[in-house]
Amino acid sequence: MHGNRGPPPQNQGPRQQQGPSEQSKKPAGGMHSNGGQRDSESGGGGAGGAKEPGRSEALVTLDLQTFRKPGEKAYTQRSRLFVGNLPTGVSEAEVERLFAKYGKPSEIFINKDRGFGFIRLESRIIAEIARAELDDTPFRGRQIRVRFATHGAALTVKNLPDFVSNELLEEAFAAFGQIERAIVIVDDRGRPTGKAIVEYTSKPAARKALDKCGEGAFLLTAFPRPVTVEPMDQYDDDEGLSEKLVNKNQQYHKEREQPPRFAQPGTFEYEYAMRWKALMEMEKQQYEMVDRNIKEAHEKLEAEMEAARHEHQVILMRQDLLRRQEELRRMEELHSQEMQKRKQAEHRQEEDRRRREEEVRMRGEEMMKRQQQQQQQQQEGGGFRGGFPEAREQEMRMHMAGGHGMPMNRNSMGGNAGPGAGNPPMAMSAENTSLMGPGPGSSSTSNNNMPGGGPLQGGFPRGLPGPGDYGPNKQRRF
């Protein structure tokens, strides 16, 4: 059991096969050994530990940026190291000088009373190199222990659909907080196993994701199977349990009395070994049966889900059809109402037009009746008004003839007398004399009987009125 604690040259050989860069670093940082080469370097207490960082800085030849993977985030929880068995009273500056070879850390915490601390380096690879080189190395008289710190904000996601990728997983769980890493676990052929790891930058974000997914049903794809989120069980599959870390109590010595062996048939340990083996076989069968039952239940639930999905789709399509029919009926009603309103509006416009036409017609008839009444009143007003053109001309001629036989100039009355037209003397009859009144020698009051109310001076200055002066809509001008 102690074969792994060989001479220092044998233990240093496998460590030096990591690469030329490791060979150049190991003398400065110290080889991982269980032997005395470290002890010689640690002579003088803290002096050896104080000199190591200076020598390591002088021997570093590689750029630390080359140890970062493409797209890898810096200073994550995965690059956080636990440093145990520190000397009492050690300071953060001393621990920082011890890790100065591996870049500038972003976090250093030291518990001076209990002798442990934490340090966060830039990348996971650099942290692995630091752990490999500094674990079990002497520092101020003590063999320090360097391990990866437990990631307190890491979660395990189960029941993942087959088509969830790393990017989709990170996008989905980023709703609860900032994510450092989201990885879908696959088998050796690259097929998804239905499990994943999500690592947050802080514990509150991980607790929020754990509570929300536990209370509700968090779906990542169209497949309605929720994922299961649990705190991640963290294991150390790199270093394991070394012999020096085993608790060597009384039970330890009792168990180690017998070396590893096969039980011999017919012996006591063989009988109970076979009974234990049968029990483990039954347990395995029970687990397999449970797995088969769970698988059958999964398949049955998937079949029921598909049938229910089709039925649900049919119901949705029926509801959509009913909704569209209702919308069509509503649109038809609106259309019929609109057409009815339009017809009513057209009917009202037609009635208004007929009413206006009727009013115009009645107004025209009323005006025609009024004009006819006026014409009748004018005709019934006496001989002076009846037959106005001829009676007027005759009256004027008789009047001029009665005026001491003075010749009448038709030009003065608007007539067209020729050059040979004379003034034939005409005797005024008693009837005409009574109609026209006395002659010029009479009193001036007799001339007021003529239209215009004044004496007739040389006849009508505007000429005789014609038929155009008595239109259907024209008033009498004289």
Tab-separated table of C-alpha atoms in Angstrom:
chain	number	residue	atom	x	y	z
A	1	MET	CA	0.000	0.000	0.000
A	2	HIS	CA	3.004	2.264	0.402
A	3	GLY	CA	4.515	1.539	-2.976
A	4	ASN	CA	3.581	4.968	-4.262
A	5	ARG	CA	5.985	6.547	-1.816
A	6	GLY	CA	9.139	5.625	-3.684
A	7	PRO	CA	12.413	7.529	-3.922
A	8	PRO	CA	12.195	11.162	-4.980
A	9	PRO	CA	13.737	10.602	-8.449
A	10	GLN	CA	11.068	8.011	-9.270
A	11	ASN	CA	8.223	10.285	-8.193
A	12	GLN	CA	9.621	13.228	-10.091
A	13	GLY	CA	9.803	11.381	-13.390
A	14	PRO	CA	6.070	11.198	-14.219
A	15	ARG	CA	5.593	14.764	-13.092
A	16	GLN	CA	8.278	15.994	-15.486
A	17	GLN	CA	6.573	14.389	-18.484
A	18	GLN	CA	3.884	17.102	-18.502
A	19	GLY	CA	5.874	19.301	-20.833
A	20	PRO	CA	8.967	21.429	-21.189
A	21	SER	CA	7.249	24.334	-19.508
A	22	GLU	CA	6.593	22.230	-16.427
A	23	GLN	CA	10.233	21.178	-16.312
A	24	SER	CA	11.301	24.804	-16.255
A	25	LYS	CA	8.752	25.616	-13.546
A	26	LYS	CA	9.288	22.698	-11.196
A	27	PRO	CA	12.722	23.706	-9.832
A	28	ALA	CA	11.376	27.132	-8.965
A	29	GLY	CA	7.906	26.233	-7.668
A	30	GLY	CA	8.965	22.933	-6.102
A	31	MET	CA	8.275	19.387	-7.250
A	32	HIS	CA	5.245	17.503	-5.930
A	33	SER	CA	7.002	14.839	-3.860
A	34	ASN	CA	6.629	13.033	-0.612
A	35	GLY	CA	10.407	12.935	-0.100
A	36	GLY	CA	13.176	15.124	1.106
A	37	GLN	CA	14.000	17.402	-1.788
A	38	ARG	CA	11.309	19.821	-0.557
A	39	ASP	CA	12.639	19.485	2.948
A	40	SER	CA	16.059	20.731	1.885
A	41	GLU	CA	14.475	23.735	0.211
A	42	SER	CA	12.333	24.513	3.227
A	43	GLY	CA	15.260	24.811	5.573
A	44	GLY	CA	15.298	27.887	7.696
A	45	GLY	CA	11.529	28.085	8.219
A	46	GLY	CA	9.966	30.883	6.216
A	47	ALA	CA	13.133	31.864	4.415
A	48	GLY	CA	12.760	29.059	1.899
A	49	GLY	CA	9.127	29.960	1.270
A	50	ALA	CA	10.027	33.604	0.766
A	51	LYS	CA	12.671	32.799	-1.810
A	52	GLU	CA	10.516	30.521	-3.934
A	53	PRO	CA	8.331	33.226	-5.508
A	54	GLY	CA	11.360	35.245	-6.571
A	55	ARG	CA	13.008	32.291	-8.249
A	56	SER	CA	9.759	31.279	-9.962
A	57	GLU	CA	9.278	34.715	-11.419
A	58	ALA	CA	12.764	34.598	-12.883
A	59	LEU	CA	12.189	31.216	-14.520
A	60	VAL	CA	8.733	31.806	-16.026
A	61	THR	CA	9.123	31.835	-19.807
A	62	LEU	CA	5.581	31.082	-21.072
A	63	ASP	CA	2.770	33.553	-21.385
A	64	LEU	CA	-0.059	32.602	-19.035
A	65	GLN	CA	-2.622	33.686	-21.635
A	66	THR	CA	-1.756	30.593	-23.655
A	67	PHE	CA	-3.296	28.439	-20.926
A	68	ARG	CA	-6.772	29.892	-21.496
A	69	LYS	CA	-9.192	28.044	-23.716
A	70	PRO	CA	-10.994	29.991	-26.451
A	71	GLY	CA	-14.146	31.521	-25.014
A	72	GLU	CA	-13.277	30.529	-21.432
A	73	LYS	CA	-14.266	33.019	-18.776
A	74	ALA	CA	-11.591	34.290	-16.434
A	75	TYR	CA	-11.536	34.062	-12.628
A	76	THR	CA	-14.424	31.656	-12.239
A	77	GLN	CA	-15.286	29.361	-9.342
A	78	ARG	CA	-13.649	26.489	-11.203
A	79	SER	CA	-10.265	28.192	-10.859
A	80	ARG	CA	-10.648	28.699	-7.092
A	81	LEU	CA	-8.201	26.725	-4.927
A	82	PHE	CA	-8.316	25.683	-1.299
A	83	VAL	CA	-4.998	25.971	0.526
A	84	GLY	CA	-4.813	24.044	3.810
A	85	ASN	CA	-2.313	23.400	6.596
A	86	LEU	CA	-0.949	26.916	6.430
A	87	PRO	CA	1.387	28.140	9.157
A	88	THR	CA	-0.160	30.137	11.940
A	89	GLY	CA	-0.088	33.866	11.355
A	90	VAL	CA	0.598	33.681	7.631
A	91	SER	CA	-0.456	36.809	5.756
A	92	GLU	CA	-2.240	37.270	2.448
A	93	ALA	CA	0.852	38.924	0.965
A	94	GLU	CA	2.940	35.802	1.670
A	95	VAL	CA	0.358	33.531	0.042
A	96	GLU	CA	0.175	35.885	-2.931
A	97	ARG	CA	3.968	35.725	-3.332
A	98	LEU	CA	3.731	31.923	-3.149
A	99	PHE	CA	1.255	31.921	-6.101
A	100	ALA	CA	2.849	34.859	-7.956
A	101	LYS	CA	4.250	32.489	-10.561
A	102	TYR	CA	0.699	31.658	-11.745
A	103	GLY	CA	-0.509	35.162	-12.389
A	104	LYS	CA	-2.276	37.802	-10.357
A	105	PRO	CA	-5.131	36.337	-8.309
A	106	SER	CA	-8.502	38.039	-8.059
A	107	GLU	CA	-9.361	36.740	-4.587
A	108	ILE	CA	-7.306	35.816	-1.537
A	109	PHE	CA	-8.861	34.835	1.781
A	110	ILE	CA	-6.806	33.585	4.719
A	111	ASN	CA	-8.099	32.269	8.042
A	112	LYS	CA	-5.033	32.797	10.194
A	113	ASP	CA	-6.461	31.059	13.255
A	114	ARG	CA	-7.444	27.823	11.526
A	115	GLY	CA	-4.652	27.827	8.959
A	116	PHE	CA	-6.483	27.636	5.627
A	117	GLY	CA	-7.409	29.982	2.825
A	118	PHE	CA	-8.756	30.377	-0.693
A	119	ILE	CA	-7.231	31.868	-3.807
A	120	ARG	CA	-8.774	32.395	-7.233
A	121	LEU	CA	-6.552	32.288	-10.318
A	122	GLU	CA	-7.230	33.363	-13.876
A	123	SER	CA	-8.138	30.068	-15.541
A	124	ARG	CA	-8.827	26.440	-14.765
A	125	ILE	CA	-5.664	25.169	-16.442
A	126	ILE	CA	-3.457	27.556	-14.488
A	127	ALA	CA	-5.195	26.461	-11.282
A	128	GLU	CA	-4.545	22.808	-12.163
A	129	ILE	CA	-0.864	23.561	-12.736
A	130	ALA	CA	-0.647	25.420	-9.433
A	131	ARG	CA	-2.360	22.581	-7.597
A	132	ALA	CA	-0.075	19.981	-9.172
A	133	GLU	CA	3.087	21.902	-8.330
A	134	LEU	CA	2.265	23.288	-4.861
A	135	ASP	CA	0.255	20.463	-3.314
A	136	ASP	CA	2.183	18.787	-0.471
A	137	THR	CA	5.075	21.232	-0.751
A	138	PRO	CA	6.861	22.707	2.305
A	139	PHE	CA	5.969	26.249	3.241
A	140	ARG	CA	7.429	27.729	6.406
A	141	GLY	CA	7.942	24.324	7.938
A	142	ARG	CA	4.592	22.771	6.923
A	143	GLN	CA	3.447	20.621	4.048
A	144	ILE	CA	0.605	22.649	2.547
A	145	ARG	CA	-2.395	21.029	0.859
A	146	VAL	CA	-3.810	22.504	-2.364
A	147	ARG	CA	-7.190	21.338	-3.642
A	148	PHE	CA	-9.918	22.730	-5.811
A	149	ALA	CA	-12.466	24.524	-3.713
A	150	THR	CA	-16.033	23.234	-3.637
A	151	HIS	CA	-18.251	25.062	-6.109
A	152	GLY	CA	-21.157	26.183	-3.971
A	153	ALA	CA	-23.143	27.605	-6.882
A	154	ALA	CA	-23.156	24.526	-9.133
A	155	LEU	CA	-26.361	22.720	-10.092
A	156	THR	CA	-27.182	19.441	-11.800
A	157	VAL	CA	-29.969	19.504	-14.399
A	158	LYS	CA	-31.726	16.238	-15.262
A	159	ASN	CA	-34.447	15.096	-17.688
A	160	LEU	CA	-33.096	17.279	-20.461
A	161	PRO	CA	-34.659	16.915	-23.919
A	162	ASP	CA	-32.396	15.493	-26.593
A	163	PHE	CA	-32.154	18.743	-28.555
A	164	VAL	CA	-30.838	21.043	-25.813
A	165	SER	CA	-27.374	22.459	-26.490
A	166	ASN	CA	-24.909	24.290	-24.274
A	167	GLU	CA	-26.009	27.634	-25.698
A	168	LEU	CA	-29.711	26.966	-25.154
A	169	LEU	CA	-29.021	25.714	-21.632
A	170	GLU	CA	-27.064	28.860	-20.745
A	171	GLU	CA	-29.697	31.107	-22.322
A	172	ALA	CA	-32.471	29.400	-20.356
A	173	PHE	CA	-30.793	29.438	-16.927
A	174	ALA	CA	-29.352	32.929	-17.359
A	175	ALA	CA	-32.797	34.177	-16.329
A	176	PHE	CA	-31.879	33.431	-12.695
A	177	GLY	CA	-28.433	35.043	-12.612
A	178	GLN	CA	-25.016	35.318	-14.211
A	179	ILE	CA	-23.644	31.982	-15.400
A	180	GLU	CA	-20.023	30.894	-15.466
A	181	ARG	CA	-20.468	27.608	-17.280
A	182	ALA	CA	-23.321	25.560	-18.736
A	183	ILE	CA	-22.436	22.124	-20.132
A	184	VAL	CA	-24.661	19.327	-21.474
A	185	ILE	CA	-23.133	15.984	-20.473
A	186	VAL	CA	-22.674	13.529	-23.364
A	187	ASP	CA	-21.411	9.950	-23.565
A	188	ASP	CA	-18.291	8.700	-25.314
A	189	ARG	CA	-20.075	8.945	-28.691
A	190	GLY	CA	-21.270	12.492	-28.197
A	191	ARG	CA	-24.895	11.555	-27.531
A	192	PRO	CA	-26.720	13.531	-24.827
A	193	THR	CA	-27.295	11.735	-21.553
A	194	GLY	CA	-30.165	13.928	-20.375
A	195	LYS	CA	-28.002	15.588	-17.733
A	196	ALA	CA	-26.193	18.913	-17.554
A	197	ILE	CA	-24.163	21.125	-15.242
A	198	VAL	CA	-24.916	24.794	-14.620
A	199	GLU	CA	-22.474	26.883	-12.597
A	200	TYR	CA	-23.407	30.368	-11.381
A	201	THR	CA	-21.127	33.117	-10.178
A	202	SER	CA	-22.942	33.455	-6.844
A	203	LYS	CA	-24.916	31.243	-4.493
A	204	PRO	CA	-28.082	33.440	-4.457
A	205	ALA	CA	-28.504	32.927	-8.201
A	206	ALA	CA	-28.150	29.161	-7.824
A	207	ARG	CA	-30.622	29.148	-4.928
A	208	LYS	CA	-33.101	31.166	-6.999
A	209	ALA	CA	-32.861	28.713	-9.903
A	210	LEU	CA	-33.243	25.777	-7.518
A	211	ASP	CA	-36.353	27.229	-5.846
A	212	LYS	CA	-38.054	28.418	-9.047
A	213	CYS	CA	-37.569	25.125	-10.869
A	214	GLY	CA	-38.693	23.192	-7.799
A	215	GLU	CA	-41.895	25.204	-7.420
A	216	GLY	CA	-42.860	25.349	-11.080
A	217	ALA	CA	-42.441	23.329	-14.268
A	218	PHE	CA	-39.489	24.743	-16.229
A	219	LEU	CA	-39.640	23.686	-19.907
A	220	LEU	CA	-36.734	24.158	-22.304
A	221	THR	CA	-38.327	22.996	-25.580
A	222	ALA	CA	-41.769	22.263	-27.015
A	223	PHE	CA	-41.704	18.855	-25.334
A	224	PRO	CA	-43.768	19.367	-22.132
A	225	ARG	CA	-41.438	17.512	-19.772
A	226	PRO	CA	-39.985	19.767	-17.073
A	227	VAL	CA	-36.349	19.582	-16.079
A	228	THR	CA	-35.198	18.586	-12.606
A	229	VAL	CA	-32.675	20.834	-10.861
A	230	GLU	CA	-30.621	19.615	-7.903
A	231	PRO	CA	-27.450	20.728	-6.124
A	232	MET	CA	-24.479	19.139	-7.826
A	233	ASP	CA	-22.709	16.327	-6.014
A	234	GLN	CA	-19.048	17.181	-6.313
A	235	TYR	CA	-16.447	14.454	-6.358
A	236	ASP	CA	-12.674	14.498	-6.447
A	237	ASP	CA	-11.815	12.002	-9.127
A	238	ASP	CA	-8.310	13.364	-9.695
A	239	GLU	CA	-6.450	12.811	-6.428
A	240	GLY	CA	-8.749	10.416	-4.647
A	241	LEU	CA	-7.937	9.208	-1.135
A	242	SER	CA	-4.269	8.704	-0.485
A	243	GLU	CA	-2.960	6.448	2.253
A	244	LYS	CA	-1.724	9.315	4.367
A	245	LEU	CA	-5.244	10.777	4.493
A	246	VAL	CA	-6.941	7.615	5.776
A	247	ASN	CA	-8.058	7.783	9.400
A	248	LYS	CA	-5.913	5.106	11.082
A	249	ASN	CA	-8.113	4.154	14.019
A	250	GLN	CA	-8.812	0.759	15.628
A	251	GLN	CA	-11.244	-0.268	12.928
A	252	TYR	CA	-8.591	0.557	10.332
A	253	HIS	CA	-6.104	-1.848	11.852
A	254	LYS	CA	-8.761	-4.561	12.204
A	255	GLU	CA	-9.739	-4.255	8.545
A	256	ARG	CA	-6.138	-4.298	7.384
A	257	GLU	CA	-5.325	-7.589	9.061
A	258	GLN	CA	-6.114	-9.525	5.873
A	259	PRO	CA	-4.592	-8.615	2.503
A	260	PRO	CA	-6.605	-8.545	-0.724
A	261	ARG	CA	-7.642	-12.133	-1.746
A	262	PHE	CA	-10.377	-14.379	-3.237
A	263	ALA	CA	-12.632	-16.154	-0.773
A	264	GLN	CA	-12.109	-19.897	-0.721
A	265	PRO	CA	-15.202	-22.147	-1.232
A	266	GLY	CA	-16.455	-23.874	1.896
A	267	THR	CA	-15.217	-21.197	4.243
A	268	PHE	CA	-17.237	-18.854	6.431
A	269	GLU	CA	-16.280	-15.733	4.481
A	270	TYR	CA	-17.104	-17.470	1.201
A	271	GLU	CA	-20.627	-18.330	2.382
A	272	TYR	CA	-21.438	-14.800	3.446
A	273	ALA	CA	-19.618	-13.336	0.498
A	274	MET	CA	-21.938	-15.302	-1.785
A	275	ARG	CA	-24.963	-14.157	0.218
A	276	TRP	CA	-23.806	-10.568	-0.127
A	277	LYS	CA	-23.313	-11.151	-3.816
A	278	ALA	CA	-26.845	-12.555	-4.186
A	279	LEU	CA	-28.222	-9.568	-2.338
A	280	MET	CA	-26.382	-7.186	-4.608
A	281	GLU	CA	-27.606	-9.114	-7.638
A	282	MET	CA	-31.174	-8.867	-6.375
A	283	GLU	CA	-30.653	-5.146	-5.814
A	284	LYS	CA	-29.368	-4.818	-9.341
A	285	GLN	CA	-32.384	-6.697	-10.695
A	286	GLN	CA	-34.708	-4.535	-8.648
A	287	TYR	CA	-33.069	-1.408	-10.016
A	288	GLU	CA	-33.341	-2.804	-13.540
A	289	MET	CA	-37.008	-3.627	-12.992
A	290	VAL	CA	-37.635	-0.153	-11.645
A	291	ASP	CA	-35.837	1.293	-14.636
A	292	ARG	CA	-37.969	-0.794	-16.994
A	293	ASN	CA	-41.155	0.247	-15.208
A	294	ILE	CA	-40.098	3.859	-15.318
A	295	LYS	CA	-39.257	3.549	-19.000
A	296	GLU	CA	-42.641	1.929	-19.755
A	297	ALA	CA	-44.360	4.643	-17.745
A	298	HIS	CA	-42.450	7.252	-19.761
A	299	GLU	CA	-43.495	5.678	-23.043
A	300	LYS	CA	-47.116	5.376	-21.906
A	301	LEU	CA	-47.160	8.972	-20.763
A	302	GLU	CA	-45.653	10.095	-24.071
A	303	ALA	CA	-48.329	8.168	-26.011
A	304	GLU	CA	-51.084	9.666	-23.858
A	305	MET	CA	-49.518	13.072	-24.289
A	306	GLU	CA	-49.482	12.704	-28.080
A	307	ALA	CA	-53.117	11.619	-28.134
A	308	ALA	CA	-54.075	14.460	-25.819
A	309	ARG	CA	-52.078	16.866	-27.957
A	310	HIS	CA	-53.955	15.834	-31.092
A	311	GLU	CA	-57.254	16.126	-29.255
A	312	HIS	CA	-56.238	19.488	-27.912
A	313	GLN	CA	-55.286	20.636	-31.398
A	314	VAL	CA	-58.684	19.459	-32.701
A	315	ILE	CA	-60.406	21.402	-29.931
A	316	LEU	CA	-58.345	24.474	-30.729
A	317	MET	CA	-59.142	24.160	-34.426
A	318	ARG	CA	-62.867	23.776	-33.625
A	319	GLN	CA	-62.745	26.804	-31.369
A	320	ASP	CA	-60.910	28.740	-34.042
A	321	LEU	CA	-63.527	27.700	-36.629
A	322	LEU	CA	-66.348	28.788	-34.332
A	323	ARG	CA	-64.587	32.047	-33.680
A	324	ARG	CA	-64.154	32.692	-37.387
A	325	GLN	CA	-67.788	31.821	-38.046
A	326	GLU	CA	-68.839	34.220	-35.336
A	327	GLU	CA	-66.614	36.909	-36.820
A	328	LEU	CA	-68.089	36.235	-40.291
A	329	ARG	CA	-71.629	36.449	-38.912
A	330	ARG	CA	-70.755	39.685	-37.130
A	331	MET	CA	-69.230	41.084	-40.296
A	332	GLU	CA	-72.353	40.125	-42.275
A	333	GLU	CA	-74.536	41.820	-39.700
A	334	LEU	CA	-72.378	44.908	-39.835
A	335	HIS	CA	-72.538	44.831	-43.627
A	336	SER	CA	-76.314	44.460	-43.635
A	337	GLN	CA	-76.641	47.279	-41.115
A	338	GLU	CA	-74.379	49.436	-43.242
A	339	MET	CA	-76.384	48.662	-46.373
A	340	GLN	CA	-79.625	49.410	-44.534
A	341	LYS	CA	-78.226	52.695	-43.285
A	342	ARG	CA	-77.071	53.518	-46.807
A	343	LYS	CA	-80.495	52.721	-48.248
A	344	GLN	CA	-82.157	54.809	-45.574
A	345	ALA	CA	-79.796	57.673	-46.335
A	346	GLU	CA	-80.513	57.352	-50.085
A	347	HIS	CA	-84.256	57.216	-49.348
A	348	ARG	CA	-84.013	60.364	-47.232
A	349	GLN	CA	-82.009	62.103	-49.955
A	350	GLU	CA	-84.628	61.088	-52.539
A	351	GLU	CA	-87.422	62.387	-50.322
A	352	ASP	CA	-85.547	65.634	-49.768
A	353	ARG	CA	-85.015	65.988	-53.520
A	354	ARG	CA	-88.703	65.350	-54.256
A	355	ARG	CA	-89.743	67.745	-51.541
A	356	ARG	CA	-87.473	70.442	-52.914
A	357	GLU	CA	-88.753	69.849	-56.433
A	358	GLU	CA	-92.338	69.987	-55.158
A	359	GLU	CA	-91.600	73.195	-53.313
A	360	VAL	CA	-90.013	74.700	-56.423
A	361	ARG	CA	-92.971	73.595	-58.540
A	362	MET	CA	-95.511	74.965	-56.085
A	363	ARG	CA	-93.588	78.204	-55.784
A	364	GLY	CA	-93.515	78.518	-59.578
A	365	GLU	CA	-97.225	77.811	-59.810
A	366	GLU	CA	-97.899	80.322	-57.093
A	367	MET	CA	-95.868	82.941	-58.920
A	368	MET	CA	-97.663	82.145	-62.182
A	369	LYS	CA	-101.010	82.476	-60.433
A	370	ARG	CA	-99.930	85.739	-58.871
A	371	GLN	CA	-98.777	87.101	-62.232
A	372	GLN	CA	-102.003	85.968	-63.856
A	373	GLN	CA	-103.984	87.660	-61.117
A	374	GLN	CA	-101.968	90.836	-61.597
A	375	GLN	CA	-102.558	90.723	-65.378
A	376	GLN	CA	-106.242	90.137	-64.814
A	377	GLN	CA	-106.358	93.015	-62.354
A	378	GLN	CA	-104.571	95.223	-64.897
A	379	GLN	CA	-106.974	94.178	-67.645
A	380	GLU	CA	-109.987	94.749	-65.401
A	381	GLY	CA	-108.774	98.229	-64.370
A	382	GLY	CA	-110.537	100.026	-67.296
A	383	GLY	CA	-110.209	100.815	-71.006
A	384	PHE	CA	-107.150	102.892	-70.311
A	385	ARG	CA	-105.308	99.780	-69.113
A	386	GLY	CA	-106.867	97.249	-71.443
A	387	GLY	CA	-105.303	96.959	-74.921
A	388	PHE	CA	-102.532	99.212	-73.857
A	389	PRO	CA	-100.498	99.611	-77.063
A	390	GLU	CA	-103.344	100.341	-79.404
A	391	ALA	CA	-105.546	102.201	-76.910
A	392	ARG	CA	-102.607	104.234	-75.733
A	393	GLU	CA	-101.637	105.285	-79.209
A	394	GLN	CA	-105.224	106.147	-80.030
A	395	GLU	CA	-105.597	108.141	-76.864
A	396	MET	CA	-102.404	110.048	-77.570
A	397	ARG	CA	-103.484	110.811	-81.122
A	398	MET	CA	-106.859	112.024	-79.988
A	399	HIS	CA	-105.218	114.130	-77.313
A	400	MET	CA	-102.837	115.735	-79.790
A	401	ALA	CA	-105.654	116.287	-82.259
A	402	GLY	CA	-107.683	118.086	-79.641
A	403	GLY	CA	-104.856	120.451	-78.783
A	404	HIS	CA	-105.906	123.348	-81.208
A	405	GLY	CA	-105.142	121.253	-84.290
A	406	MET	CA	-101.391	121.117	-83.626
A	407	PRO	CA	-99.600	118.558	-85.718
A	408	MET	CA	-98.242	115.518	-83.815
A	409	ASN	CA	-94.653	114.552	-84.359
A	410	ARG	CA	-94.402	110.821	-84.162
A	411	ASN	CA	-90.686	111.087	-83.653
A	412	SER	CA	-91.332	112.778	-80.346
A	413	MET	CA	-93.441	109.792	-79.343
A	414	GLY	CA	-90.874	107.300	-80.483
A	415	GLY	CA	-92.618	106.665	-83.833
A	416	ASN	CA	-91.102	106.537	-87.343
A	417	ALA	CA	-93.019	109.197	-89.301
A	418	GLY	CA	-91.985	109.627	-92.872
A	419	PRO	CA	-91.089	112.923	-94.474
A	420	GLY	CA	-94.444	113.183	-96.174
A	421	ALA	CA	-96.467	112.521	-93.091
A	422	GLY	CA	-98.834	115.339	-92.342
A	423	ASN	CA	-101.022	116.281	-89.464
A	424	PRO	CA	-104.534	115.541	-90.541
A	425	PRO	CA	-106.997	117.415	-88.474
A	426	MET	CA	-109.152	115.114	-86.398
A	427	ALA	CA	-112.165	116.178	-84.438
A	428	MET	CA	-112.354	114.932	-80.941
A	429	SER	CA	-115.580	113.239	-80.120
A	430	ALA	CA	-117.418	113.824	-76.925
A	431	GLU	CA	-116.488	110.344	-75.739
A	432	ASN	CA	-112.774	110.910	-76.382
A	433	THR	CA	-112.979	114.366	-74.920
A	434	SER	CA	-114.412	112.973	-71.728
A	435	LEU	CA	-111.714	110.276	-71.727
A	436	MET	CA	-108.691	112.510	-72.471
A	437	GLY	CA	-109.902	115.571	-70.608
A	438	PRO	CA	-109.796	119.271	-71.677
A	439	GLY	CA	-107.148	120.646	-73.993
A	440	PRO	CA	-104.156	122.681	-73.237
A	441	GLY	CA	-106.275	125.616	-72.345
A	442	SER	CA	-107.812	123.777	-69.420
A	443	SER	CA	-106.540	123.804	-65.917
A	444	SER	CA	-103.335	121.914	-65.132
A	445	THR	CA	-105.128	119.510	-62.829
A	446	SER	CA	-106.594	117.681	-65.783
A	447	ASN	CA	-103.125	116.518	-66.909
A	448	ASN	CA	-102.657	114.543	-63.739
A	449	ASN	CA	-104.937	111.845	-65.052
A	450	MET	CA	-102.165	110.611	-67.334
A	451	PRO	CA	-99.728	107.979	-66.101
A	452	GLY	CA	-96.763	109.642	-64.436
A	453	GLY	CA	-98.892	112.205	-62.616
A	454	GLY	CA	-97.500	115.188	-64.687
A	455	PRO	CA	-98.356	117.077	-67.854
A	456	LEU	CA	-97.571	115.358	-71.089
A	457	GLN	CA	-94.711	117.218	-72.631
A	458	GLY	CA	-94.256	116.312	-76.232
A	459	GLY	CA	-95.497	112.651	-75.780
A	460	PHE	CA	-93.614	109.661	-74.304
A	461	PRO	CA	-89.890	110.381	-74.079
A	462	ARG	CA	-89.076	106.667	-74.127
A	463	GLY	CA	-91.390	105.807	-76.979
A	464	LEU	CA	-94.392	103.568	-76.950
A	465	PRO	CA	-94.234	100.439	-74.799
A	466	GLY	CA	-93.964	97.212	-76.748
A	467	PRO	CA	-94.966	93.616	-76.017
A	468	GLY	CA	-91.552	92.968	-74.450
A	469	ASP	CA	-92.401	95.338	-71.638
A	470	TYR	CA	-95.189	93.001	-70.496
A	471	GLY	CA	-93.500	89.649	-69.981
A	472	PRO	CA	-94.933	87.026	-67.604
A	473	ASN	CA	-92.501	87.979	-64.815
A	474	LYS	CA	-92.125	91.730	-65.530
A	475	GLN	CA	-93.939	94.577	-63.868
A	476	ARG	CA	-95.507	97.307	-65.816
A	477	ARG	CA	-93.005	100.074	-66.610
A	478	PHE	CA	-95.405	102.948	-67.150
